[in-house]
XYZ file of N, CA and C in Angstrom:
627
model
N 22.960 28.762 39.741
C 21.477 28.595 39.437
C 20.619 29.663 40.238
N 20.884 30.021 41.276
C 20.378 30.596 42.399
C 20.460 32.249 41.584
N 21.632 32.582 41.071
C 21.925 33.438 40.872
C 20.877 33.918 39.474
N 20.826 32.990 38.783
C 20.170 32.924 37.460
C 18.548 33.301 37.997
N 18.193 32.737 39.038
C 16.795 32.721 39.155
C 16.347 33.923 40.142
N 17.652 34.520 40.582
C 17.191 35.760 41.566
C 17.288 36.847 40.332
N 18.081 37.001 39.451
C 18.076 37.703 38.139
C 16.671 37.666 37.504
N 16.342 36.546 36.930
C 14.847 36.215 36.340
C 13.924 36.869 37.016
N 13.468 36.789 38.207
C 12.579 37.024 39.518
C 12.742 39.112 39.260
N 13.993 39.439 39.424
C 14.020 40.721 39.256
C 13.884 41.622 37.877
N 13.802 41.056 36.613
C 13.718 40.780 35.422
C 12.111 41.258 35.211
N 11.431 39.768 35.712
C 9.910 39.924 35.700
C 9.294 41.348 36.628
N 10.054 41.552 37.849
C 9.041 42.607 38.584
C 9.733 43.833 37.729
N 10.598 44.038 37.428
C 10.959 45.398 36.501
C 10.096 45.256 35.221
N 9.760 44.117 34.554
C 8.722 43.874 33.447
C 7.237 44.528 33.990
N 6.902 44.015 35.229
C 5.503 44.606 35.781
C 5.488 45.781 36.067
N 6.841 46.558 36.695
C 7.044 47.937 36.750
C 6.835 48.819 35.567
N 7.226 48.442 34.385
C 7.493 49.016 32.947
C 5.937 48.876 32.591
N 5.935 47.968 32.448
C 4.164 47.586 31.779
C 3.285 48.686 32.528
N 3.377 48.420 33.889
C 2.358 49.223 34.552
C 2.349 50.904 34.366
N 3.809 50.979 34.206
C 3.947 52.333 33.727
C 3.360 52.868 32.665
N 3.603 51.789 31.837
C 2.971 52.213 30.377
C 1.350 52.233 30.253
N 0.982 51.375 31.214
C -0.439 51.457 31.230
C -1.110 52.810 31.386
N -0.598 53.139 32.541
C -0.743 54.424 33.162
C -0.103 55.785 32.054
N 0.743 55.782 31.363
C 0.461 56.521 30.586
C 0.123 56.667 29.142
N -0.527 55.542 28.859
C -1.808 55.316 27.838
C -2.668 55.872 28.398
N -3.283 55.670 29.361
C -4.318 56.106 29.926
C -4.331 57.775 29.984
N -3.209 58.159 30.794
C -3.170 59.535 30.672
C -3.021 60.342 29.509
N -2.442 59.394 28.175
C -2.898 60.383 27.298
C -4.249 60.294 26.703
N -4.775 59.277 27.080
C -6.635 59.243 26.607
C -7.306 60.257 27.891
N -6.613 60.997 28.713
C -7.669 61.684 29.745
C -8.086 60.886 30.554
N -7.378 59.617 30.864
C -7.999 58.661 32.181
C -8.949 57.961 31.747
N -10.104 58.855 31.310
C -11.878 58.310 31.364
C -11.780 57.696 30.005
N -11.200 58.061 29.023
C -11.208 57.572 27.694
C -9.694 56.635 27.344
N -9.010 56.795 28.069
C -7.776 55.938 28.414
C -7.564 54.653 28.801
N -8.532 54.462 29.878
C -8.270 53.189 30.277
C -8.472 51.900 29.558
N -9.252 51.937 28.729
C -9.680 50.952 27.657
C -8.876 50.511 26.766
N -8.581 51.601 26.058
C -7.209 51.600 25.514
C -6.029 50.953 25.913
N -5.754 51.464 27.211
C -4.506 51.206 27.983
C -4.367 49.617 28.405
N -5.410 48.742 28.756
C -5.545 47.776 29.022
C -5.245 47.024 27.519
N -5.715 47.129 26.510
C -5.607 46.544 25.395
C -4.215 46.342 24.835
N -3.556 47.658 24.830
C -2.324 48.011 24.653
C -1.375 47.262 25.430
N -1.699 46.961 26.953
C -0.616 46.096 27.751
C -0.755 44.595 27.635
N -1.960 44.311 27.365
C -2.197 43.112 26.980
C -1.596 42.544 25.955
N -1.905 43.430 24.707
C -0.965 42.964 23.243
C 0.465 43.247 23.740
N 1.131 43.901 24.431
C 2.586 43.943 24.735
C 2.797 42.582 25.577
N 2.051 41.927 26.625
C 2.325 40.819 26.908
C 2.394 39.787 26.063
N 1.401 39.682 24.895
C 1.379 38.571 23.939
C 2.581 38.575 22.853
N 3.104 39.904 22.937
C 4.168 40.350 22.136
C 5.613 40.006 22.772
N 5.506 40.931 23.766
C 7.184 40.875 24.431
C 7.587 39.645 24.543
N 6.753 38.900 25.838
C 7.305 37.724 26.181
C 7.982 37.953 27.560
N 7.776 38.688 28.290
C 8.940 38.835 29.192
C 10.208 40.012 29.122
N 10.299 40.455 27.861
C 11.412 41.140 27.441
C 10.753 42.681 27.632
N 11.676 43.207 28.533
C 11.044 44.638 28.968
C 11.478 45.598 28.077
N 12.710 45.238 27.357
C 12.965 46.570 26.021
C 12.228 46.510 24.802
N 11.119 45.405 24.780
C 10.008 45.471 23.924
C 9.183 46.556 24.146
N 9.005 47.188 25.451
C 7.753 48.084 25.707
C 8.756 49.459 25.709
N 8.289 50.181 24.804
C 8.807 51.922 24.576
C 7.605 52.634 24.949
N 8.123 53.596 25.685
C 6.934 54.430 26.102
C 6.753 55.766 25.154
N 7.584 55.624 23.951
C 7.365 56.372 22.912
C 6.158 56.092 22.001
N 6.155 54.607 22.163
C 4.413 54.110 21.439
C 3.100 54.527 22.203
N 3.266 54.624 23.273
C 1.949 55.368 23.884
C 1.074 55.809 23.265
N 1.227 56.759 22.462
C 0.410 57.775 21.459
C -0.390 56.770 20.712
N 0.718 56.045 19.894
C 0.396 54.945 18.673
C -0.540 54.137 19.048
N -0.447 53.259 20.292
C -1.112 52.180 21.056
C -2.818 52.893 21.235
N -2.657 54.248 21.907
C -3.784 55.100 22.265
C -4.670 55.241 20.997
N -4.359 55.691 19.967
C -5.157 55.764 18.575
C -5.173 54.247 18.230
N -4.341 53.083 18.160
C -4.621 51.910 18.012
C -5.753 51.346 18.379
N -5.756 51.390 19.498
C -6.874 50.471 20.739
C -8.054 51.617 20.846
N -8.136 52.744 20.248
C -9.005 54.034 21.078
C -10.322 53.381 21.089
N -10.709 53.192 19.866
C -12.038 52.486 19.321
C -12.653 51.302 20.184
N -12.065 50.328 19.855
C -12.447 49.125 20.389
C -12.542 49.012 21.761
N -11.587 49.737 22.416
C -10.911 50.097 23.937
C -12.115 50.532 24.612
N -12.466 51.591 24.246
C -13.593 52.421 24.955
C -15.003 51.895 24.575
N -15.204 51.117 23.389
C -16.715 50.458 22.893
C -16.583 49.683 24.135
N -15.481 48.719 24.683
C -15.771 47.517 25.679
C -15.501 48.543 26.674
N -14.703 49.244 26.931
C -14.632 49.922 28.773
C -16.298 50.355 29.138
N -16.651 51.457 27.832
C -17.615 52.256 28.580
C -18.768 51.225 28.249
N -18.973 50.066 27.446
C -20.456 49.391 27.675
C -20.206 48.579 28.516
N -18.903 47.836 28.897
C -19.050 47.205 30.288
C -19.312 47.678 31.333
N -18.670 49.210 31.506
C -19.039 49.937 32.739
C -20.556 50.138 32.828
N -21.317 50.509 31.928
C -22.776 51.111 31.846
C -23.476 49.635 32.114
N -23.063 48.712 31.686
C -23.871 47.465 32.146
C -23.716 46.908 33.391
N -22.411 47.241 34.072
C -21.861 46.885 35.268
C -22.510 47.891 36.217
N -23.075 49.117 36.079
C -23.478 50.148 36.913
C -25.226 49.727 37.035
N -25.307 49.244 35.617
C -27.171 49.087 36.126
C -27.085 47.703 37.034
N -26.315 46.831 36.643
C -26.519 45.601 37.625
C -25.948 46.003 39.104
N -25.291 46.493 39.315
C -25.055 47.032 40.440
C -25.772 47.454 41.393
N -26.092 48.639 40.609
C -27.827 49.733 41.418
C -28.632 48.600 41.174
N -28.921 47.279 40.392
C -30.163 46.517 41.031
C -29.614 45.667 41.977
N -28.501 45.301 42.097
C -28.195 44.379 43.328
C -28.213 45.217 44.797
N -28.128 46.701 44.860
C -28.159 47.534 45.841
C -29.512 47.333 46.242
N -30.528 47.671 45.159
C -31.748 47.646 45.631
C -32.136 46.189 45.819
N -31.721 45.357 45.500
C -32.282 43.616 45.453
C -32.020 43.272 46.911
N -30.858 43.891 47.318
C -30.246 43.572 48.961
C -30.970 44.138 49.749
N -31.896 45.281 49.458
C -32.300 46.031 50.538
C -33.954 45.157 50.587
N -33.973 44.045 50.059
C -35.843 43.580 50.147
C -35.102 41.930 50.743
N -36.271 41.581 51.410
C -35.773 40.390 52.213
C -36.951 39.175 51.470
N -36.276 37.981 51.449
C -37.035 36.793 50.967
C -36.062 36.177 49.835
N -36.432 34.806 50.136
C -35.129 33.675 49.259
C -35.271 34.159 47.803
N -36.555 34.550 47.289
C -36.543 34.941 45.630
C -35.616 36.214 45.762
N -35.578 37.142 46.571
C -34.727 38.331 45.964
C -33.135 37.976 46.803
N -32.983 37.004 47.517
C -31.548 36.344 47.707
C -31.049 35.926 46.393
N -31.853 34.757 45.934
C -31.249 34.031 45.036
C -30.952 35.266 43.558
N -31.967 36.272 43.695
C -31.560 37.580 42.499
C -30.322 38.202 42.673
N -30.030 38.167 43.854
C -28.746 39.042 44.400
C -27.531 37.901 43.825
N -27.769 36.812 43.911
C -26.561 35.881 43.790
C -26.540 35.945 41.907
N -27.275 36.043 41.256
C -27.426 35.916 40.094
C -26.580 37.327 39.638
N -26.823 38.273 39.985
C -26.837 39.793 39.889
C -25.355 39.714 40.060
N -24.656 39.182 41.263
C -23.484 39.093 42.205
C -22.584 38.417 40.546
N -23.262 37.301 40.453
C -22.499 36.263 39.727
C -22.323 37.005 38.147
N -22.986 38.010 37.696
C -23.235 38.915 36.404
C -22.043 39.685 36.856
N -21.980 40.372 37.773
C -20.871 41.687 37.670
C -19.347 40.730 37.460
N -19.311 39.638 38.198
C -18.272 38.676 38.207
C -18.055 37.962 36.703
N -18.901 37.693 36.044
C -18.810 37.103 34.448
C -17.971 38.595 33.783
N -18.734 39.920 33.816
C -18.521 40.634 33.272
C -17.261 41.483 33.099
N -16.661 40.840 34.165
C -15.384 41.625 34.709
C -14.158 40.322 33.893
N -14.931 38.960 34.263
C -13.610 37.940 33.629
C -13.805 38.334 32.262
N -15.110 38.602 31.478
C -15.216 39.254 29.722
C -13.957 40.434 29.876
N -14.269 41.547 30.349
C -13.699 42.641 30.222
C -11.828 42.362 30.057
N -11.369 41.381 31.012
C -10.070 41.070 31.223
C -9.468 40.560 30.253
N -10.567 39.263 29.593
C -10.267 38.617 28.762
C -10.273 39.183 27.225
N -11.232 39.866 26.761
C -11.384 40.270 25.559
C -10.149 40.871 24.818
N -9.282 41.622 25.304
C -8.168 42.057 24.566
C -7.508 40.609 24.269
N -7.258 39.883 24.961
C -6.486 38.671 24.640
C -6.912 37.589 23.255
N -8.263 37.728 23.309
C -8.645 36.980 22.199
C -8.828 37.689 20.956
N -9.043 38.892 21.206
C -9.005 39.859 20.205
C -7.319 39.747 19.529
N -6.725 39.482 20.364
C -4.923 39.440 19.441
C -4.707 38.086 19.005
N -5.404 37.139 19.570
C -5.402 35.586 19.525
C -6.029 35.120 17.945
N -6.809 35.705 18.066
C -7.947 35.297 16.852
C -8.300 36.432 15.982
N -8.640 36.674 14.480
C -9.106 37.150 13.877
C -10.085 37.395 13.607
N -11.129 37.754 14.525
C -12.520 37.903 14.676
C -13.270 39.050 14.921
N -14.521 38.992 14.766
C -14.935 40.669 15.129
C -15.280 41.023 16.819
N -15.356 41.969 16.862
C -15.582 42.292 18.485
C -16.525 42.037 19.228
N -17.771 42.018 18.092
C -18.641 41.106 18.916
C -18.531 39.465 19.361
N -17.699 38.845 18.180
C -17.756 37.453 18.546
C -16.777 37.246 19.379
N -15.705 38.201 19.840
C -14.727 38.202 20.612
C -15.434 38.350 22.170
N -16.235 39.216 22.150
C -17.153 39.251 23.477
C -17.848 37.670 23.656
N -18.617 37.414 22.880
C -18.949 36.186 22.916
C -18.365 35.033 23.415
N -17.397 35.095 22.862
C -16.041 33.819 23.215
C -16.015 34.367 24.772
N -15.680 35.318 25.163
C -14.874 35.456 26.771
C -16.054 35.632 27.479
N -17.176 35.700 27.249
C -18.305 34.870 27.959
C -18.122 33.464 28.218
N -18.667 33.138 27.197
C -18.240 31.525 27.240
C -17.140 30.778 27.477
N -16.086 31.305 27.425
C -14.898 30.682 28.379
C -14.725 30.896 30.083
N -15.579 31.757 30.468
C -15.915 31.751 31.951
C -16.530 30.231 32.124
N -17.602 29.416 31.245
C -17.819 28.564 31.811
C -17.107 27.323 31.106
N -16.247 27.507 30.277
C -15.503 26.000 29.619
C -14.906 25.313 30.831
N -14.043 25.925 31.372
C -13.298 24.769 32.430
C -13.490 25.777 34.061
N -14.185 25.286 34.697
C -14.366 25.439 35.865
C -12.997 25.674 36.903
N -11.840 24.729 36.629
C -10.682 24.731 37.082
C -10.077 26.037 36.751
N -10.010 26.444 35.556
C -9.379 27.766 35.239
C -10.209 28.914 35.951
N -11.547 28.564 35.766
C -12.155 29.957 36.253
C -11.752 30.139 38.174
N -12.078 29.135 38.700
C -11.352 29.222 40.069
C -10.093 29.475 40.200
N -9.029 29.031 39.334
C -7.417 30.163 39.316
C -7.345 31.578 39.137
N -8.581 31.957 38.283
C -8.648 33.060 38.168
C -9.272 34.116 39.192
N -10.238 32.922 39.526
C -10.548 33.940 40.911
C -9.631 33.731 42.069
N -8.765 33.223 42.268
C -7.760 33.138 43.222
C -6.806 34.099 42.921
N -6.420 34.390 41.487
C -5.592 35.429 41.436
C -6.161 36.688 41.377
N -7.250 37.120 41.079
C -8.140 37.959 41.786
C -8.240 38.583 43.354
N -8.921 37.599 44.024
C -8.443 37.658 45.398
C -7.412 37.915 45.725
N -6.089 37.378 45.161
C -4.478 37.698 45.635
C -4.167 39.238 45.366
N -4.572 39.402 44.350
C -4.544 41.006 44.156
C -5.156 41.549 44.614
N -6.424 41.913 45.045
C -7.362 42.562 46.085
C -6.456 42.487 47.710
N -5.932 41.425 47.524
C -5.411 41.347 49.030
C -4.234 42.116 48.979
N -3.204 41.818 48.007
C -2.006 42.643 47.945
C -1.998 44.184 47.743
N -2.941 44.833 47.097
C -3.423 46.067 47.140
C -4.121 46.642 48.392
N -4.520 45.957 48.971
C -5.114 46.517 50.006
C -3.999 46.443 51.380
N -2.973 45.599 51.249
C -1.516 45.423 52.357
C -0.899 46.461 51.658
N -0.608 46.599 50.292
C 0.506 47.510 49.602
C -0.213 48.317 48.727
N -0.968 49.668 48.754
C -1.397 50.263 48.204
C -0.692 50.774 46.741
N 0.773 50.906 46.924
C 1.532 51.008 45.979
C 1.388 50.294 44.889
N 1.183 49.123 45.386
C 0.904 48.137 44.158
C -0.108 48.371 43.238
N -1.105 49.369 43.094
C -2.085 49.561 42.463
C -1.262 50.651 41.511
N -0.526 51.399 41.444
C 0.135 52.422 40.463
C 1.694 51.441 40.072
N 2.351 50.746 40.888
C 3.436 50.132 40.021
C 3.464 48.490 39.833
N 2.366 47.770 40.262
C 2.429 46.709 39.510
C 1.168 45.832 39.193
N 0.217 46.278 39.904
C -1.359 45.597 39.626
C -1.368 45.593 37.774
N -1.393 46.079 37.196
C -2.045 46.130 35.982
C -0.982 45.459 35.379
N 0.343 45.949 35.309
C 1.218 44.664 34.675
C 0.837 43.260 34.999
N 0.753 43.090 36.419
C 1.098 41.663 36.673
C -0.498 40.835 36.421
N -1.404 41.865 36.359
C -2.753 41.248 35.726
C -2.314 41.087 34.311
N -2.230 42.036 33.623
C -1.994 41.920 31.954
C -1.351 40.888 31.699
N -0.081 40.308 32.085
C 0.642 38.952 32.102
C 0.172 37.929 32.467
N -1.034 37.979 33.711
C -1.645 36.855 34.030
C -2.663 36.617 32.983
N -3.410 37.228 32.746
C -4.199 37.469 31.767
C -3.862 36.774 30.090
N -2.843 37.409 29.796
C -2.099 36.807 28.480
C -1.961 35.410 28.870
N -1.218 34.766 29.766
C -1.118 33.402 29.740
C -2.041 32.598 30.104
N -2.943 33.210 30.868
C -4.017 32.430 31.100
C -5.141 32.188 29.797
N -5.361 33.522 29.454
C -6.131 33.219 28.146
C -5.099 32.555 26.993
N -4.234 33.098 26.664
C -3.539 32.030 25.487
C -3.405 30.391 26.012
N -3.567 29.780 27.261
C -3.603 28.947 27.570
C -5.287 28.026 27.369
N -6.143 28.867 27.527
C -7.644 28.274 27.369
C -7.579 28.035 25.927
N -7.208 29.337 25.370
C -7.653 29.255 23.709
C -6.997 28.116 23.053
N -5.279 28.206 23.598
C -4.822 26.947 22.786
C -5.278 25.463 23.015
N -6.262 25.375 24.367
C -6.854 24.287 24.737
C -7.934 23.962 24.107
N -8.495 25.421 23.730
C -9.842 25.203 22.803
C -9.757 24.609 21.442
N -8.441 25.489 21.112
C -8.398 24.821 19.506
C -7.943 23.361 19.468
N -6.988 22.988 20.597
C -6.710 21.404 20.286
C -7.988 20.587 20.488
N -8.695 21.020 21.061
C -10.225 20.342 21.499
C -10.873 20.253 20.291
N -10.856 21.243 19.525
C -11.901 21.761 18.183
C -10.964 20.914 17.069
N -10.003 21.093 17.352
C -9.211 20.117 16.363
C -9.493 18.625 16.256
N -9.112 18.210 17.477
C -9.421 16.733 17.893
C -10.905 16.729 17.127
N -11.906 17.186 17.274
C -12.986 16.896 17.113
C -13.557 17.015 15.495
N -12.249 17.645 14.937
C -12.301 17.840 13.600
C -13.145 19.074 12.827
N -13.375 19.966 13.611
C -14.068 21.170 13.514
C -13.035 22.350 13.648
N -13.155 23.396 13.654
C -12.997 24.713 13.915
C -13.364 25.714 14.929
N -12.855 26.722 15.643
C -13.570 27.489 16.482
C -14.526 28.328 15.413
N -15.406 28.342 15.907
C -16.760 29.163 14.944
C -17.716 30.061 15.957
N -18.158 31.095 15.609
C -19.106 31.657 16.370
C -20.040 32.107 15.778
C-alpha cells in the first residue's frame, strides 16, 4: 500500500514536470510572447484528456498544439494582458491619492485584477468542456468567480500556496508551477462545471448564455 502511494506520488510529480516542460516548449515555439496563451490552452487540454497519464504527453505535438490554439490563446492572453495593464496602472495612480473614496476604488481595481486572472486561468477549461463561442466562454468564466465563494476561496488558497512555493523554490517556476496549476484548474473547473450542469438539470433547464 505504501509502495503504491509512493509510486503514485512520483508519477504525479513526473507528470507535472513533463507538463511544465511541454508548456515551455509550446511557448518557445510561439516566440514566448505569442506562445504563452496557446501553451496554457494546450496544457489544460492535456490535463482534461490525459488524466495523470504522462505517456499521453508527446513533445512532438508541440507545434501542432501551437497552431491549434494560436488564435484563441492569443486573443485571450493579449486581451487580458492589455486590460490588466490598464487596471494595474489605474490602481497605481489611485493608490497615490488619499481619501476613503480612492481607498474603495483601490479595492475594486484590485478585485478586478483578481477576477481577470481567475477568468484567464479558467477559460481553457470551459473551452474544452462546452461547445460554446469564445465570448460566451469568457462570460461564463467571469460568472463562475461568484458562483461559489467556497470554491473561489480554495482557488485563492492554491494561488497563495503556489506564490509561496515559487518564492521559496524558484526552480518551481520552470519545472512544476505551470503543470501543477493546469491540473488544479482542470480538476477545479470540471467540478464547478459538473455542479453547474447538475443544478441546471435539477431546475429543468440547460446552461445557456
